[in-house]
PDB file of C-alpha atoms in Angstrom:
ATOM      1  CA  UNK A   7      16.709   0.561  20.973  1.00  0.00           C
ATOM      2  CA  UNK A   8      18.670  -1.191  23.705  1.00  0.00           C
ATOM      3  CA  UNK A   9      21.968  -2.770  22.731  1.00  0.00           C
ATOM      4  CA  UNK A  10      21.090  -6.277  23.953  1.00  0.00           C
ATOM      5  CA  UNK A  11      17.871  -6.280  21.944  1.00  0.00           C
ATOM      6  CA  UNK A  12      19.732  -4.966  18.891  1.00  0.00           C
ATOM      7  CA  UNK A  13      22.461  -7.634  19.154  1.00  0.00           C
ATOM      8  CA  UNK A  14      19.768 -10.286  19.641  1.00  0.00           C
ATOM      9  CA  UNK A  15      18.086  -8.963  16.499  1.00  0.00           C
ATOM     10  CA  UNK A  16      21.351  -9.280  14.518  1.00  0.00           C
ATOM     11  CA  UNK A  17      21.877 -12.850  15.728  1.00  0.00           C
ATOM     12  CA  UNK A  18      18.270 -13.937  15.004  1.00  0.00           C
ATOM     13  CA  UNK A  19      18.288 -12.286  11.595  1.00  0.00           C
ATOM     14  CA  UNK A  20      21.543 -14.009  10.583  1.00  0.00           C
ATOM     15  CA  UNK A  21      20.423 -17.406  11.925  1.00  0.00           C
ATOM     16  CA  UNK A  22      17.057 -17.272  10.103  1.00  0.00           C
ATOM     17  CA  UNK A  23      18.749 -16.610   6.783  1.00  0.00           C
ATOM     18  CA  UNK A  24      21.208 -19.441   7.393  1.00  0.00           C
ATOM     19  CA  UNK A  25      24.167 -17.088   7.274  1.00  0.00           C
ATOM     20  CA  UNK A  26      27.053 -16.773   9.672  1.00  0.00           C
ATOM     21  CA  UNK A  27      26.994 -13.988  12.232  1.00  0.00           C
ATOM     22  CA  UNK A  28      28.720 -10.876  10.889  1.00  0.00           C
ATOM     23  CA  UNK A  29      31.161 -10.068  13.666  1.00  0.00           C
ATOM     24  CA  UNK A  30      32.327  -6.923  11.869  1.00  0.00           C
ATOM     25  CA  UNK A  31      28.919  -5.337  12.545  1.00  0.00           C
ATOM     26  CA  UNK A  32      29.174  -6.265  16.198  1.00  0.00           C
ATOM     27  CA  UNK A  33      32.729  -4.859  16.385  1.00  0.00           C
ATOM     28  CA  UNK A  34      31.477  -1.570  14.907  1.00  0.00           C
ATOM     29  CA  UNK A  35      28.712  -1.442  17.494  1.00  0.00           C
ATOM     30  CA  UNK A  36      31.173  -2.311  20.269  1.00  0.00           C
ATOM     31  CA  UNK A  37      33.170   0.896  19.644  1.00  0.00           C
ATOM     32  CA  UNK A  38      30.320   3.062  20.918  1.00  0.00           C
ATOM     33  CA  UNK A  39      29.170   1.050  23.934  1.00  0.00           C
ATOM     34  CA  UNK A  40      29.001   3.271  26.997  1.00  0.00           C
ATOM     35  CA  UNK A  41      29.820   1.450  30.209  1.00  0.00           C
ATOM     36  CA  UNK A  42      29.410   2.551  33.792  1.00  0.00           C
ATOM     37  CA  UNK A  43      32.749   1.077  34.815  1.00  0.00           C
ATOM     38  CA  UNK A  44      35.343   2.619  32.502  1.00  0.00           C
ATOM     39  CA  UNK A  45      38.263   1.134  34.453  1.00  0.00           C
ATOM     40  CA  UNK A  46      37.016  -2.436  33.964  1.00  0.00           C
ATOM     41  CA  UNK A  47      36.418  -1.640  30.306  1.00  0.00           C
ATOM     42  CA  UNK A  48      40.027  -0.397  29.969  1.00  0.00           C
ATOM     43  CA  UNK A  49      41.443  -3.482  31.709  1.00  0.00           C
ATOM     44  CA  UNK A  50      39.316  -5.869  29.649  1.00  0.00           C
ATOM     45  CA  UNK A  51      40.235  -4.235  26.339  1.00  0.00           C
ATOM     46  CA  UNK A  52      43.970  -4.359  27.138  1.00  0.00           C
ATOM     47  CA  UNK A  53      43.755  -7.962  28.392  1.00  0.00           C
ATOM     48  CA  UNK A  54      41.817  -9.124  25.305  1.00  0.00           C
ATOM     49  CA  UNK A  55      44.212  -7.381  22.921  1.00  0.00           C
ATOM     50  CA  UNK A  56      47.153  -8.947  24.755  1.00  0.00           C
ATOM     51  CA  UNK A  57      45.671 -12.449  24.540  1.00  0.00           C
ATOM     52  CA  UNK A  58      44.825 -11.947  20.847  1.00  0.00           C
ATOM     53  CA  UNK A  59      48.446 -10.794  20.266  1.00  0.00           C
ATOM     54  CA  UNK A  60      47.364  -7.418  18.904  1.00  0.00           C
ATOM     55  CA  UNK A  61      49.944  -4.667  18.798  1.00  0.00           C
ATOM     56  CA  UNK A  62      47.441  -1.816  19.214  1.00  0.00           C
ATOM     57  CA  UNK A  63      44.152  -1.365  21.015  1.00  0.00           C
ATOM     58  CA  UNK A  64      41.510   1.388  20.745  1.00  0.00           C
ATOM     59  CA  UNK A  65      40.129   2.630  24.086  1.00  0.00           C
ATOM     60  CA  UNK A  66      37.457   5.287  24.775  1.00  0.00           C
ATOM     61  CA  UNK A  67      39.131   8.332  26.333  1.00  0.00           C
ATOM     62  CA  UNK A  68      38.002   9.648  29.715  1.00  0.00           C
ATOM     63  CA  UNK A  69      39.955  11.506  32.386  1.00  0.00           C
ATOM     64  CA  UNK A  70      40.295   8.333  34.459  1.00  0.00           C
ATOM     65  CA  UNK A  71      41.476   6.157  31.565  1.00  0.00           C
ATOM     66  CA  UNK A  72      43.933   8.841  30.438  1.00  0.00           C
ATOM     67  CA  UNK A  73      45.519   9.039  33.893  1.00  0.00           C
ATOM     68  CA  UNK A  74      45.739   5.231  34.190  1.00  0.00           C
ATOM     69  CA  UNK A  75      47.269   5.002  30.716  1.00  0.00           C
ATOM     70  CA  UNK A  76      49.846   7.663  31.679  1.00  0.00           C
ATOM     71  CA  UNK A  77      50.853   5.498  34.631  1.00  0.00           C
ATOM     72  CA  UNK A  78      51.069   2.393  32.420  1.00  0.00           C
ATOM     73  CA  UNK A  79      53.234   4.292  29.934  1.00  0.00           C
ATOM     74  CA  UNK A  80      55.506   5.707  32.641  1.00  0.00           C
ATOM     75  CA  UNK A  81      55.947   2.289  34.285  1.00  0.00           C
ATOM     76  CA  UNK A  82      56.725   0.625  30.926  1.00  0.00           C
ATOM     77  CA  UNK A  83      53.698  -1.664  30.587  1.00  0.00           C
ATOM     78  CA  UNK A  84      52.716  -0.082  27.252  1.00  0.00           C
ATOM     79  CA  UNK A  85      54.944   1.293  24.525  1.00  0.00           C
ATOM     80  CA  UNK A  86      53.127   4.311  23.081  1.00  0.00           C
ATOM     81  CA  UNK A  87      49.863   6.293  23.334  1.00  0.00           C
ATOM     82  CA  UNK A  88      48.127   8.444  20.719  1.00  0.00           C
ATOM     83  CA  UNK A  89      44.896  10.425  20.899  1.00  0.00           C
ATOM     84  CA  UNK A  90      42.396   9.898  18.115  1.00  0.00           C
ATOM     85  CA  UNK A  91      39.070  11.581  17.389  1.00  0.00           C
ATOM     86  CA  UNK A  92      36.422   9.664  15.451  1.00  0.00           C
ATOM     87  CA  UNK A  93      32.832  10.870  14.948  1.00  0.00           C
ATOM     88  CA  UNK A  94      33.022  13.330  17.883  1.00  0.00           C
ATOM     89  CA  UNK A  95      34.285  10.527  20.169  1.00  0.00           C
ATOM     90  CA  UNK A  96      37.777  10.691  21.635  1.00  0.00           C
ATOM     91  CA  UNK A  97      39.829   7.509  21.719  1.00  0.00           C
ATOM     92  CA  UNK A  98      43.271   6.497  22.907  1.00  0.00           C
ATOM     93  CA  UNK A  99      45.302   4.189  20.693  1.00  0.00           C
ATOM     94  CA  UNK A 100      47.657   2.143  22.856  1.00  0.00           C
ATOM     95  CA  UNK A 101      50.678   0.360  21.412  1.00  0.00           C
ATOM     96  CA  UNK A 102      51.284  -2.701  23.554  1.00  0.00           C
ATOM     97  CA  UNK A 103      54.773  -3.989  24.304  1.00  0.00           C
ATOM     98  CA  UNK A 104      55.610  -6.610  21.725  1.00  0.00           C
ATOM     99  CA  UNK A 105      58.717  -8.706  21.191  1.00  0.00           C
ATOM    100  CA  UNK A 106      59.229 -10.193  17.737  1.00  0.00           C
ATOM    101  CA  UNK A 107      61.176 -13.238  18.932  1.00  0.00           C
ATOM    102  CA  UNK A 108      59.210 -14.101  22.046  1.00  0.00           C
ATOM    103  CA  UNK A 109      55.752 -12.814  21.122  1.00  0.00           C
ATOM    104  CA  UNK A 110      53.790 -10.410  23.274  1.00  0.00           C
ATOM    105  CA  UNK A 111      54.872  -9.259  26.671  1.00  0.00           C
ATOM    106  CA  UNK A 112      52.225 -10.611  29.046  1.00  0.00           C
ATOM    107  CA  UNK A 113      50.765  -7.874  31.221  1.00  0.00           C
ATOM    108  CA  UNK A 114      48.450  -9.110  33.957  1.00  0.00           C
ATOM    109  CA  UNK A 115      45.805  -6.599  35.011  1.00  0.00           C
ATOM    110  CA  UNK A 116      43.381  -7.294  37.849  1.00  0.00           C
ATOM    111  CA  UNK A 117      40.510  -5.012  38.900  1.00  0.00           C
ATOM    112  CA  UNK A 118      40.186  -4.791  42.680  1.00  0.00           C
ATOM    113  CA  UNK A 119      37.716  -2.098  43.688  1.00  0.00           C
ATOM    114  CA  UNK A 120      34.447  -2.291  41.774  1.00  0.00           C
ATOM    115  CA  UNK A 121      31.394  -0.002  41.761  1.00  0.00           C
ATOM    116  CA  UNK A 122      29.498  -2.559  43.853  1.00  0.00           C
ATOM    117  CA  UNK A 123      32.395  -3.267  46.252  1.00  0.00           C
ATOM    118  CA  UNK A 124      34.830  -0.452  47.027  1.00  0.00           C
ATOM    119  CA  UNK A 125      38.154  -1.249  48.704  1.00  0.00           C
ATOM    120  CA  UNK A 126      40.097   1.477  50.509  1.00  0.00           C
ATOM    121  CA  UNK A 127      43.507   1.282  52.127  1.00  0.00           C
ATOM    122  CA  UNK A 128      45.743   3.394  54.348  1.00  0.00           C
ATOM    123  CA  UNK A 129      49.213   4.034  53.007  1.00  0.00           C
ATOM    124  CA  UNK A 130      50.733   1.580  55.498  1.00  0.00           C
ATOM    125  CA  UNK A 131      48.499  -1.266  54.306  1.00  0.00           C
ATOM    126  CA  UNK A 132      48.849  -0.837  50.531  1.00  0.00           C
ATOM    127  CA  UNK A 133      49.898  -4.282  49.264  1.00  0.00           C
ATOM    128  CA  UNK A 134      53.199  -4.898  47.464  1.00  0.00           C
ATOM    129  CA  UNK A 135      52.700  -6.876  44.262  1.00  0.00           C
ATOM    130  CA  UNK A 136      55.406  -9.485  43.609  1.00  0.00           C
ATOM    131  CA  UNK A 137      57.695  -7.848  46.138  1.00  0.00           C
ATOM    132  CA  UNK A 138      57.503  -4.444  44.434  1.00  0.00           C
ATOM    133  CA  UNK A 139      57.837  -5.596  40.802  1.00  0.00           C
ATOM    134  CA  UNK A 140      54.154  -5.017  40.076  1.00  0.00           C
ATOM    135  CA  UNK A 141      52.247  -1.845  40.790  1.00  0.00           C
ATOM    136  CA  UNK A 142      49.010  -0.926  42.521  1.00  0.00           C
ATOM    137  CA  UNK A 143      47.012   1.956  41.060  1.00  0.00           C
ATOM    138  CA  UNK A 144      45.154   4.045  43.634  1.00  0.00           C
ATOM    139  CA  UNK A 145      42.597   6.817  43.416  1.00  0.00           C
ATOM    140  CA  UNK A 146      43.487   9.384  46.070  1.00  0.00           C
ATOM    141  CA  UNK A 147      42.575  12.940  46.955  1.00  0.00           C
ATOM    142  CA  UNK A 148      45.636  13.997  44.921  1.00  0.00           C
ATOM    143  CA  UNK A 149      44.639  12.098  41.785  1.00  0.00           C
ATOM    144  CA  UNK A 150      45.322   8.629  40.435  1.00  0.00           C
ATOM    145  CA  UNK A 151      48.796   7.496  41.505  1.00  0.00           C
ATOM    146  CA  UNK A 152      50.868   4.342  42.001  1.00  0.00           C
ATOM    147  CA  UNK A 153      51.524   2.585  45.308  1.00  0.00           C
ATOM    148  CA  UNK A 154      55.095   3.908  45.515  1.00  0.00           C
ATOM    149  CA  UNK A 155      53.965   7.516  45.100  1.00  0.00           C
ATOM    150  CA  UNK A 156      51.220   7.009  47.711  1.00  0.00           C
ATOM    151  CA  UNK A 157      53.721   5.654  50.229  1.00  0.00           C
ATOM    152  CA  UNK A 158      56.093   8.574  49.592  1.00  0.00           C
ATOM    153  CA  UNK A 159      53.272  11.120  49.948  1.00  0.00           C
ATOM    154  CA  UNK A 160      51.846   9.159  52.928  1.00  0.00           C
ATOM    155  CA  UNK A 161      48.279   9.082  51.620  1.00  0.00           C
ATOM    156  CA  UNK A 162      45.848   6.206  51.172  1.00  0.00           C
ATOM    157  CA  UNK A 163      42.931   5.791  48.843  1.00  0.00           C
ATOM    158  CA  UNK A 164      40.786   3.447  46.818  1.00  0.00           C
ATOM    159  CA  UNK A 165      42.684   0.516  45.301  1.00  0.00           C
ATOM    160  CA  UNK A 166      41.664   0.448  41.633  1.00  0.00           C
ATOM    161  CA  UNK A 167      43.776  -2.358  40.171  1.00  0.00           C
ATOM    162  CA  UNK A 168      46.920  -4.479  40.340  1.00  0.00           C
ATOM    163  CA  UNK A 169      49.315  -4.711  37.404  1.00  0.00           C
ATOM    164  CA  UNK A 170      52.278  -7.063  37.016  1.00  0.00           C
TER     165      UNK A 170
END
């Protein structure tokens, strides 16, 4: 059964009985949704957890998401990463940066290159985000790296996202 039809079934069933929608069921279903664009899924999950002031977020583990999360950890945008296996599915548990006095540390993530619209750049034309404070994550022939590493290695690639 397709997910949209199943979610529609849950909503119709709960509305007919006069009950509220059980969002816990939908959250359980949401853990196993397979998306074609794992990078957008990663960015959206981190952004939503940040806006909801969550300290941790559960992300499906793939090679691409693991390499992006390593960059985020190295650059200091997230605090900690743990691997977790649940029902033969691998997940990453990210601990977001959180300040008790000020609240959450706002991390802005923006997806640039999408599956329908790819954006490539030479190393000379890689943009600098906020004068070098933010980072650009690139997919190159040597793996997924930051803009600084790409300029040092003098290679260009596909611009995946901006983070500041």
